[in-house]
Amino acid sequence: MSGKNLSLTLRVWRQTGTTGKFEEYKVTDISEDSSFLEMMDILNEQIIKNGGEPVAFDHDCREGICGMCSMTINGMPHGPLPGVTTCQLHMRNFKDGETITIEPWRARPFPVIKDLVVDRTAFDKIIQSGGFISIRTGSAIDANIIPIPKDVADRAMDAAECIGCGACVASCKNASAMLFVGAKVSQLNSLPQGKAEKDRRTLAMVKTMDDAGFGSCTNYGECQAACPKGITLDFIAQLNRDYAVAKVKDFFKSTGKKRAGGD
Amino acid sequence: MPSLVKKYLMAITGLVLVGFAVGHLVGNLQMFCAPDKINRYAELLHSMPPAALWSIRGFLALCVLVHIRVGIMLAKENRAARPEQYEFKTSRNASPASKFGFLGNLYMPLSGVVLLAFIVFHLLHFTVRAAFTGIVAADYDKGGKFAATLGSGAEAREVFNVHAMVVDGFSHPAVSIFYIVGMILLFAHLAHGTSSMFQSVGLRNEKWRPRLDLLAKGLAVVVAAGFIAIPAAVLAGVITKDGVKCCKGCQPAASCTIEAPASK
C-alpha cells in the first residue's frame, strides 16, 4: 500500500442557528488513500471521543453520483480536483502539514441547517415548477418508437449528468443557479418528449429560480470550472436562447378571446 | 423584471455602446491627419438636421441609462444572493474578470462606475465645454481667435476648430492622464463585456467561447489603445495645432523638421 500518512490542520465552519464560526482541529495519521469524507469521519470519531459535538456534513452514496456531499474546500466547491465530488476527492491531493479551510455552500437560497449542511430545497422547487414531462404513465413503450438523432440524445445525456449538488451556485460570484437550471431545461427541451412543454417549462423554471433569490449570470465561467460533472456554459446559452423565444411567443400569444369592449 | 430579461437588456445596450465607441474612435483618429480633415468631419456632423442629431444623442443616452439602471439592479441582487462571504476566496477560471478574483463580482460594476465618471467629464470637457475645463468654446467657433478656415476662394468659410480644441484640451497632463486611465478601464470593461453579450443572448458555445473571448480582448485593446493614442500624442508633442509633426502631406515640408518648439 501507499507510503506516508498526513497530519493536517482543519478549519471547519461550525454553525447552529443563524451564526457560525470557524473551529480549528488537528488530525494525524490520515492515509493518502482515504477520501475527504473518510478523513471527516476520522475527525468526527476524534471529536466524539473527546466528548464534543461531531461536525454535521451531507453525504450519501460516496460514489460521486448522488449529489449530496457539499463542502467548499479552500474556497473551491468539492475541492481542488476538477471533475469530482467531495466524496471522490482523495487525501493524496493534499500536502502533509497543510491547513484546510472547510466551509458550507454560501448562498442566500441555500441556508445553513447545521455546520456544513445546507438546505437545497430551492433546487427541488425549481424542478417542481417545470423539470418534468407531463405524460400519462403506464407500461413502458418500445424504446425505439420515438426516433431521436444520436447527437441530440448525446447532448441531452450530457445535460442529464447534472446531479443537482449545487457546486455551480456555491462557486458563482453571484450565487447564480444558471448552470443547474440550464442543464435541467436543456435536457428536457432537447428531447421530443419534452418539446411539447418547452416554453412553459423554460419560463416557469426561470421564474422559480428568480423568486428563490439566486443571483444572475455574469458569464465568468466559475460554475463550469467547479462542476463535478463537466456541465458546460453551452447549456446556459441554450437556456438564454430558449427563454428569449418563449418570452416573445408568450408576449404575442393569443388569448382566444375578443378584446372586452371591442367590436 | 426576470433576471434573463435584465441580461438581454445589458447585452443589447452594451452592443449599441460598443458600436458607438468603435465609430467614435474611427472619427477621432482623424486627429492624426491634417487639421482640416477632422474639422471638415465635425462640420459634416454638425450640419445634420437637429432632429437627427438629437435622436441619435437621445438614443445613446437612453442606452447608457438603461445599461446603468439595469446594471445597478443586477449588482444589488447579486450582492444579496450571498449575504455571508466565503472566508477563503479563490477563482479557478481564466476569464479576464477572474484574473481580478479579489474584486469578486465587482469587476464590471467598478469599471462601469469609473467609465461613467469619465463619460460625464468627457461630455463637460468637449461637448458642453464647461468653463472649469479651461475650454472657451467661443474661441474656437466662427469669429473666434482660433477658428479654422476650410476651402479657398469663394468656397472659403470659417468653421469650429475641433482640432485646436482637442490639442489645447489634452495639453494639461492631469486631464490627459485621466483620459488614459478612463480608457484602461474601458479596456477592462470591454474585454469581458463584448464576449459576455453573446452568451447572454444565447449565441455562444464552447467552440466559439475562446474565439469570442479573444476577439473581445482584441477589440478592447484596439479601442482603448486608439483612444489613448490621441492624448498621449498631444502630450508627447507629436500632434500639434499645425497637425502631426513630420507627417508628409499633412504639413508643408518646411515645418517638418524636428526642433525644440519655439518658446511662446
XYZ file of C-alpha atoms in Angstrom:
527
model
C 0.000 0.000 0.000
C 0.977 3.607 -0.221
C 3.614 5.287 1.852
C 3.224 8.161 4.200
C 0.281 9.409 6.180
C -0.743 13.046 6.560
C -1.088 15.376 9.522
C -3.462 18.242 8.819
C -4.930 21.338 10.435
C -8.625 21.726 9.634
C -10.511 24.992 9.950
C -14.138 23.887 9.936
C -17.228 26.106 9.870
C -19.421 25.264 12.874
C -22.927 26.687 12.935
C -26.093 26.095 14.914
C -28.865 28.617 14.389
C -28.116 31.645 12.250
C -24.497 32.440 13.112
C -21.385 30.353 12.999
C -17.628 30.496 13.333
C -14.511 28.579 12.387
C -13.208 25.903 14.736
C -9.685 24.559 14.363
C -8.899 20.830 14.617
C -5.767 18.750 14.155
C -5.904 15.301 12.608
C -2.942 12.971 12.319
C -2.122 9.705 10.602
C -4.549 10.242 7.690
C -3.923 7.749 4.878
C -3.325 9.290 1.448
C -5.769 6.717 0.097
C -8.681 7.812 2.249
C -11.344 10.015 0.722
C -12.063 13.501 2.027
C -15.253 12.245 3.670
C -13.399 9.365 5.336
C -10.993 11.948 6.731
C -14.050 13.838 8.067
C -15.299 10.563 9.632
C -11.960 10.175 11.405
C -12.209 13.780 12.616
C -15.723 13.155 13.952
C -14.662 9.996 15.811
C -11.879 12.013 17.390
C -14.340 14.793 18.382
C -16.826 12.268 19.826
C -14.045 10.560 21.816
C -13.183 13.946 23.321
C -16.832 14.475 24.251
C -17.599 17.082 21.574
C -20.359 17.506 19.007
C -19.399 15.914 15.653
C -19.306 18.061 12.510
C -22.547 17.715 10.543
C -21.961 17.215 6.810
C -24.048 15.865 3.934
C -23.143 12.595 2.243
C -24.945 9.613 0.822
C -23.691 7.339 -1.958
C -19.989 8.228 -1.679
C -19.689 7.179 -5.324
C -19.938 10.622 -6.892
C -23.439 10.230 -8.318
C -25.986 11.294 -5.690
C -25.107 14.990 -5.357
C -25.371 15.069 -1.569
C -21.830 15.944 -0.500
C -21.285 19.671 -0.385
C -18.176 21.192 1.076
C -16.254 24.238 -0.008
C -12.650 23.159 0.470
C -10.116 26.016 0.392
C -12.690 28.167 -1.403
C -13.429 25.529 -4.048
C -16.688 23.571 -4.009
C -15.797 19.846 -3.968
C -12.132 20.755 -3.526
C -9.221 21.391 -5.885
C -9.528 18.361 -8.182
C -11.593 19.094 -11.310
C -14.487 16.823 -12.240
C -15.010 15.100 -8.887
C -17.338 15.394 -5.925
C -16.003 15.716 -2.365
C -16.521 12.002 -1.741
C -14.290 11.136 -4.699
C -11.560 13.547 -3.632
C -8.660 11.672 -2.083
C -6.268 12.924 0.544
C -3.290 12.377 -1.769
C -4.297 15.707 -3.311
C -3.203 17.471 -0.116
C 0.233 18.028 1.395
C 1.411 16.907 4.813
C 1.073 19.719 7.346
C -1.400 21.650 5.183
C -4.170 23.802 6.680
C -7.515 23.147 5.003
C -10.441 25.577 5.285
C -13.823 23.839 5.052
C -16.956 25.959 4.564
C -20.553 25.195 3.610
C -22.089 26.296 0.264
C -22.710 30.000 0.813
C -25.824 31.400 -0.895
C -28.994 33.043 0.370
C -31.266 30.400 -1.211
C -29.159 27.663 0.499
C -29.481 28.445 4.237
C -27.171 26.530 6.561
C -29.055 23.920 8.584
C -26.080 22.941 10.694
C -22.299 23.198 10.276
C -21.642 22.163 6.659
C -25.191 21.024 5.857
C -27.244 23.414 3.713
C -30.893 23.301 2.694
C -31.100 22.824 -1.092
C -34.917 22.841 -1.238
C -34.666 25.775 -3.697
C -33.407 23.313 -6.346
C -36.330 20.957 -5.658
C -38.752 23.867 -6.103
C -37.180 24.708 -9.473
C -37.610 21.083 -10.603
C -41.196 21.003 -9.300
C -42.045 24.073 -11.374
C -41.080 22.538 -14.727
C -38.356 19.926 -14.590
C -40.620 17.111 -15.672
C -42.696 15.807 -18.572
C -46.469 15.621 -18.020
C -47.227 12.342 -19.674
C -49.550 9.509 -18.830
C -47.600 6.822 -17.077
C -48.185 3.176 -17.756
C -46.189 0.317 -19.105
C -43.014 1.430 -20.839
C -43.311 1.933 -24.586
C -40.905 0.367 -27.038
C -37.533 2.070 -26.762
C -37.259 2.915 -30.446
C -40.828 4.061 -31.086
C -39.751 7.736 -30.969
C -36.713 8.242 -33.190
C -34.143 10.570 -31.590
C -30.990 11.512 -33.514
C -27.848 10.262 -31.801
C -26.297 13.722 -31.373
C -29.495 15.027 -29.748
C -29.650 12.048 -27.402
C -25.959 12.521 -26.537
C -26.467 16.197 -25.801
C -29.476 15.501 -23.599
C -27.431 12.885 -21.764
C -24.607 15.399 -21.238
C -27.123 17.773 -19.641
C -28.674 14.927 -17.648
C -25.314 14.314 -15.980
C -26.145 17.142 -13.576
C -26.562 15.652 -10.087
C -28.011 18.857 -8.589
C -25.271 19.183 -5.957
C -25.251 22.998 -6.107
C -21.498 23.455 -6.653
C -22.353 25.855 -9.501
C -24.232 28.127 -7.082
C -21.509 27.767 -4.454
C -18.714 28.696 -6.866
C -20.549 31.517 -8.661
C -19.515 35.010 -7.561
C -23.209 35.921 -7.745
C -24.595 32.656 -6.311
C -26.427 32.112 -9.599
C -28.185 28.832 -10.391
C -27.999 29.260 -14.175
C -25.820 26.186 -14.792
C -28.225 23.931 -12.868
C -31.339 25.398 -14.492
C -29.609 25.442 -17.898
C -28.767 21.751 -17.639
C -32.254 20.733 -16.496
C -34.060 22.875 -19.084
C -31.752 21.809 -21.931
C -32.064 18.122 -21.089
C -35.850 18.128 -21.385
C -36.169 20.786 -24.105
C -33.840 18.820 -26.425
C -35.868 15.616 -26.461
C -39.125 15.083 -28.400
C -40.959 14.039 -25.226
C -40.032 17.331 -23.571
C -40.595 19.642 -26.550
C -44.372 19.839 -26.018
C -43.922 21.791 -22.786
C -40.713 23.585 -23.768
C -41.848 27.218 -23.457
C -43.971 26.759 -20.342
C -41.139 24.839 -18.642
C -38.464 27.410 -19.510
C -40.499 30.374 -18.274
C -41.636 28.605 -15.090
C -38.220 27.306 -14.060
C -36.552 30.700 -14.566
C -39.323 32.385 -12.567
C -38.893 29.939 -9.675
C -35.124 30.458 -9.843
C -35.554 34.242 -9.644
C -38.083 34.003 -6.813
C -35.681 31.845 -4.765
C -33.194 34.757 -4.718
C -30.327 33.345 -6.770
C -28.069 35.916 -8.436
C -27.690 36.467 -12.179
C -25.164 35.013 -14.572
C -22.125 37.229 -15.233
C -20.594 34.720 -17.673
C -17.359 34.346 -15.685
C -17.498 30.554 -16.008
C -16.655 29.685 -12.395
C -19.578 27.219 -12.337
C -18.245 25.279 -15.301
C -14.823 25.010 -13.635
C -16.386 23.786 -10.383
C -18.998 21.370 -11.793
C -18.070 17.794 -10.829
C -19.984 16.511 -13.852
C -18.490 18.739 -16.557
C -21.714 20.604 -17.403
C -20.692 23.410 -19.780
C -21.784 27.002 -20.313
C -23.360 25.763 -23.571
C -26.438 24.836 -21.574
C -26.672 28.344 -20.126
C -26.545 29.668 -23.695
C -29.320 27.256 -24.653
C -31.396 28.398 -21.666
C -30.849 32.041 -22.704
C -31.978 31.199 -26.271
C -34.975 29.097 -25.255
C -36.092 31.728 -22.744
C -35.905 34.555 -25.305
C -38.017 32.568 -27.786
C -40.519 31.523 -25.104
C -40.823 35.096 -23.816
C -41.517 36.547 -27.273
C -44.076 33.825 -28.033
C -45.716 34.394 -24.642
C -45.867 38.139 -25.315
C -47.754 37.686 -28.586
C -49.805 34.640 -27.647
C -53.499 34.629 -28.482
C -55.848 34.914 -25.543
C -58.509 33.118 -27.583
C -60.991 35.841 -26.729
C -62.180 39.065 -28.276
C -60.985 42.196 -26.549
C -63.505 43.303 -23.950
C -65.465 46.297 -25.285
C -64.275 45.611 -28.833
C -66.447 45.122 -31.895
C -38.248 42.017 -14.366
C -36.957 38.449 -14.926
C -33.196 38.116 -14.463
C -32.720 36.914 -18.045
C -34.540 39.932 -19.478
C -32.165 42.145 -17.490
C -29.237 40.336 -19.059
C -30.739 40.754 -22.560
C -31.052 44.491 -21.919
C -27.434 44.691 -20.734
C -26.286 42.818 -23.850
C -28.299 44.856 -26.369
C -27.495 48.261 -24.871
C -23.891 47.122 -24.489
C -23.731 46.232 -28.185
C -25.032 49.684 -29.162
C -22.463 51.376 -26.929
C -19.585 49.246 -28.225
C -20.688 50.137 -31.753
C -20.696 53.821 -30.831
C -17.225 53.532 -29.251
C -15.816 51.983 -32.445
C -17.407 54.645 -34.665
C -16.263 57.424 -32.343
C -12.715 56.027 -32.417
C -12.593 55.939 -36.217
C -13.752 59.567 -36.299
C -11.279 60.644 -33.619
C -8.285 59.037 -35.273
C -8.558 61.793 -37.894
C -6.621 63.789 -35.280
C -3.599 62.062 -36.816
C -4.338 63.726 -40.172
C -4.128 67.343 -41.210
C -6.285 69.638 -39.001
C -8.669 70.316 -41.924
C -9.665 66.655 -42.064
C -11.278 66.415 -38.596
C -12.653 69.968 -38.843
C -14.395 69.027 -42.086
C -15.737 65.871 -40.388
C -17.021 67.916 -37.437
C -18.666 70.357 -39.847
C -20.405 67.412 -41.532
C -21.677 66.043 -38.173
C -22.886 69.459 -37.023
C -24.670 70.071 -40.333
C -27.004 67.155 -39.586
C -30.597 68.249 -39.063
C -31.061 68.944 -35.327
C -33.837 66.343 -35.176
C -31.462 63.620 -36.438
C -28.598 64.750 -34.214
C -30.759 64.821 -31.096
C -32.440 61.499 -31.969
C -29.034 59.833 -32.095
C -27.905 61.549 -28.900
C -31.183 60.655 -27.181
C -30.950 57.033 -28.262
C -27.371 56.748 -26.986
C -28.322 58.434 -23.708
C -31.227 56.027 -23.332
C -28.902 53.060 -23.881
C -26.470 54.432 -21.290
C -29.274 54.996 -18.775
C -30.803 51.534 -19.281
C -27.335 49.935 -19.074
C -26.648 51.742 -15.777
C -30.085 51.270 -14.226
C -30.291 47.544 -15.016
C -26.622 47.126 -14.067
C -27.338 48.571 -10.625
C -30.340 46.268 -10.194
C -28.235 43.232 -11.136
C -25.309 44.246 -8.916
C -27.642 44.699 -5.932
C -29.347 41.336 -6.485
C -26.019 39.617 -6.955
C -24.700 41.037 -3.689
C -27.884 39.999 -1.882
C -27.640 36.435 -3.213
C -24.620 35.785 -0.994
C -25.085 37.572 2.342
C -22.238 35.670 4.019
C -18.977 35.717 2.052
C -16.500 32.862 1.872
C -13.514 33.335 4.109
C -11.262 31.565 1.644
C -11.723 33.397 -1.661
C -10.390 31.914 -4.841
C -11.125 31.630 -8.574
C -10.393 28.732 -10.824
C -11.436 30.082 -14.150
C -9.333 32.022 -16.626
C -11.932 34.571 -17.757
C -10.499 38.111 -17.873
C -12.701 39.041 -14.943
C -11.498 36.115 -12.841
C -7.931 37.426 -13.063
C -9.254 40.053 -10.681
C -10.741 37.464 -8.322
C -10.201 39.782 -5.378
C -12.868 42.059 -6.841
C -15.353 39.183 -6.760
C -18.449 40.207 -8.660
C -17.490 43.910 -8.606
C -15.261 43.771 -11.702
C -17.875 45.067 -14.146
C -19.742 47.416 -11.724
C -16.494 49.108 -10.597
C -15.055 49.563 -14.085
C -18.512 50.782 -15.130
C -18.696 53.416 -12.390
C -15.292 54.838 -13.340
C -16.350 54.862 -17.007
C -19.498 56.779 -16.068
C -17.370 59.390 -14.285
C -15.217 59.513 -17.406
C -18.205 59.977 -19.740
C -19.599 62.803 -17.593
C -16.236 64.582 -17.564
C -15.679 63.972 -21.279
C -19.081 65.467 -22.190
C -18.454 68.513 -19.976
C -14.989 68.852 -21.466
C -15.517 68.604 -25.227
C -19.297 68.659 -25.825
C -20.673 71.133 -23.265
C -17.228 72.797 -22.950
C -17.867 73.746 -19.346
C -15.790 76.678 -18.117
C -13.904 74.762 -15.401
C -12.256 72.538 -18.014
C -10.469 75.564 -19.432
C -12.038 75.300 -22.884
C -13.600 78.554 -24.063
C -15.941 77.465 -26.832
C -16.249 80.904 -28.405
C -12.504 80.999 -29.103
C -12.740 78.044 -31.461
C -16.067 78.923 -33.104
C -16.697 81.122 -36.127
C -15.195 84.513 -35.469
C -13.160 83.249 -32.524
C -9.419 83.702 -32.314
C -8.720 80.004 -33.051
C -11.435 79.430 -35.687
C -10.351 77.314 -38.648
C -10.778 78.221 -42.316
C -11.801 75.496 -44.733
C -11.676 75.674 -48.523
C -10.293 78.536 -50.566
C -11.576 81.330 -52.749
C -15.377 81.518 -52.959
C -15.634 78.241 -51.019
C -13.685 79.583 -48.058
C -15.555 79.501 -44.748
C -14.763 79.740 -41.060
C -15.676 76.678 -39.024
C -15.365 75.417 -35.468
C -11.756 74.336 -34.903
C -12.144 70.936 -33.256
C -8.512 70.078 -33.876
C -7.178 73.044 -31.925
C -9.692 72.493 -29.119
C -8.580 68.871 -28.672
C -4.894 69.790 -28.729
C -5.499 72.510 -26.129
C -7.738 70.209 -24.089
C -5.097 67.496 -23.903
C -2.234 69.878 -23.192
C -2.997 69.624 -19.477
C -1.203 66.475 -18.243
C -3.758 65.827 -15.467
C -6.621 65.826 -17.982
C -4.774 63.568 -20.402
C -3.822 61.137 -17.638
C -7.469 60.951 -16.523
C -8.444 60.153 -20.114
C -5.795 57.451 -20.314
C -6.900 55.870 -17.006
C -10.528 56.005 -18.179
C -9.589 54.202 -21.373
C -7.687 51.489 -19.484
C -10.935 50.823 -17.606
C -12.792 50.834 -20.911
C -10.429 48.055 -21.970
C -11.228 46.105 -18.790
C -14.983 46.586 -19.282
C -14.997 45.643 -22.976
C -12.607 42.689 -22.597
C -15.315 40.895 -20.629
C -18.474 42.595 -21.865
C -18.013 42.218 -25.610
C -17.768 38.438 -25.318
C -20.282 38.126 -22.493
C -23.070 39.798 -24.511
C -23.080 36.871 -26.947
C -23.567 34.379 -24.107
C -26.351 36.472 -22.561
C -28.456 36.239 -25.709
C -27.533 32.585 -26.190
C -25.285 32.984 -29.234
C -22.195 31.213 -27.949
C -20.918 27.697 -27.406
C -17.768 26.050 -26.095
C -16.233 26.114 -29.574
C -16.868 29.830 -30.016
C -16.262 30.909 -26.421
C -12.440 31.061 -26.662
C -12.671 32.731 -30.081
C -15.146 35.361 -28.888
C -13.057 35.918 -25.735
C -10.028 36.523 -27.963
C -11.986 38.801 -30.307
C -13.327 40.767 -27.334
C -9.837 41.231 -25.918
C -8.521 42.220 -29.346
C -11.303 44.752 -29.867
C -10.823 46.117 -26.327
C -7.077 46.558 -26.942
C -7.644 48.305 -30.290
C -10.370 50.625 -28.957
C -8.518 51.538 -25.761
C -5.130 51.938 -27.480
C -6.679 54.033 -30.244
C -8.331 56.423 -27.801
C -5.210 56.582 -25.602
C -3.039 57.401 -28.626
C -4.650 60.847 -29.037
C -3.985 62.405 -25.577
C -0.641 60.579 -25.458
C 0.373 62.017 -28.830
C -0.647 65.525 -27.767
C 1.324 65.219 -24.507
C 4.338 63.865 -26.389
C 4.138 66.794 -28.800
C 3.500 64.575 -31.831
C 0.126 66.194 -32.528
C 0.369 69.979 -32.572
C -2.044 72.667 -33.664
C -0.374 72.539 -37.081
C -1.026 68.824 -37.447
C 1.171 65.809 -36.904
C 4.855 66.521 -36.755
C 6.744 65.153 -39.720
C 3.748 63.701 -41.489
C 4.292 64.021 -45.214
C 1.284 65.604 -46.842
C -0.094 66.926 -43.551
C 2.170 69.899 -43.403
C 4.393 71.850 -45.678
C 7.789 70.159 -45.776
C 9.379 73.248 -44.277
C 7.644 72.793 -40.943
C 8.676 69.168 -40.846
C 11.959 69.494 -39.069
C 12.249 68.227 -35.538
C 13.370 71.139 -33.469
C 12.684 72.295 -29.987
C 9.380 74.173 -30.102
C 9.900 77.875 -30.116
C 9.166 79.449 -26.768
C 5.963 81.432 -26.723
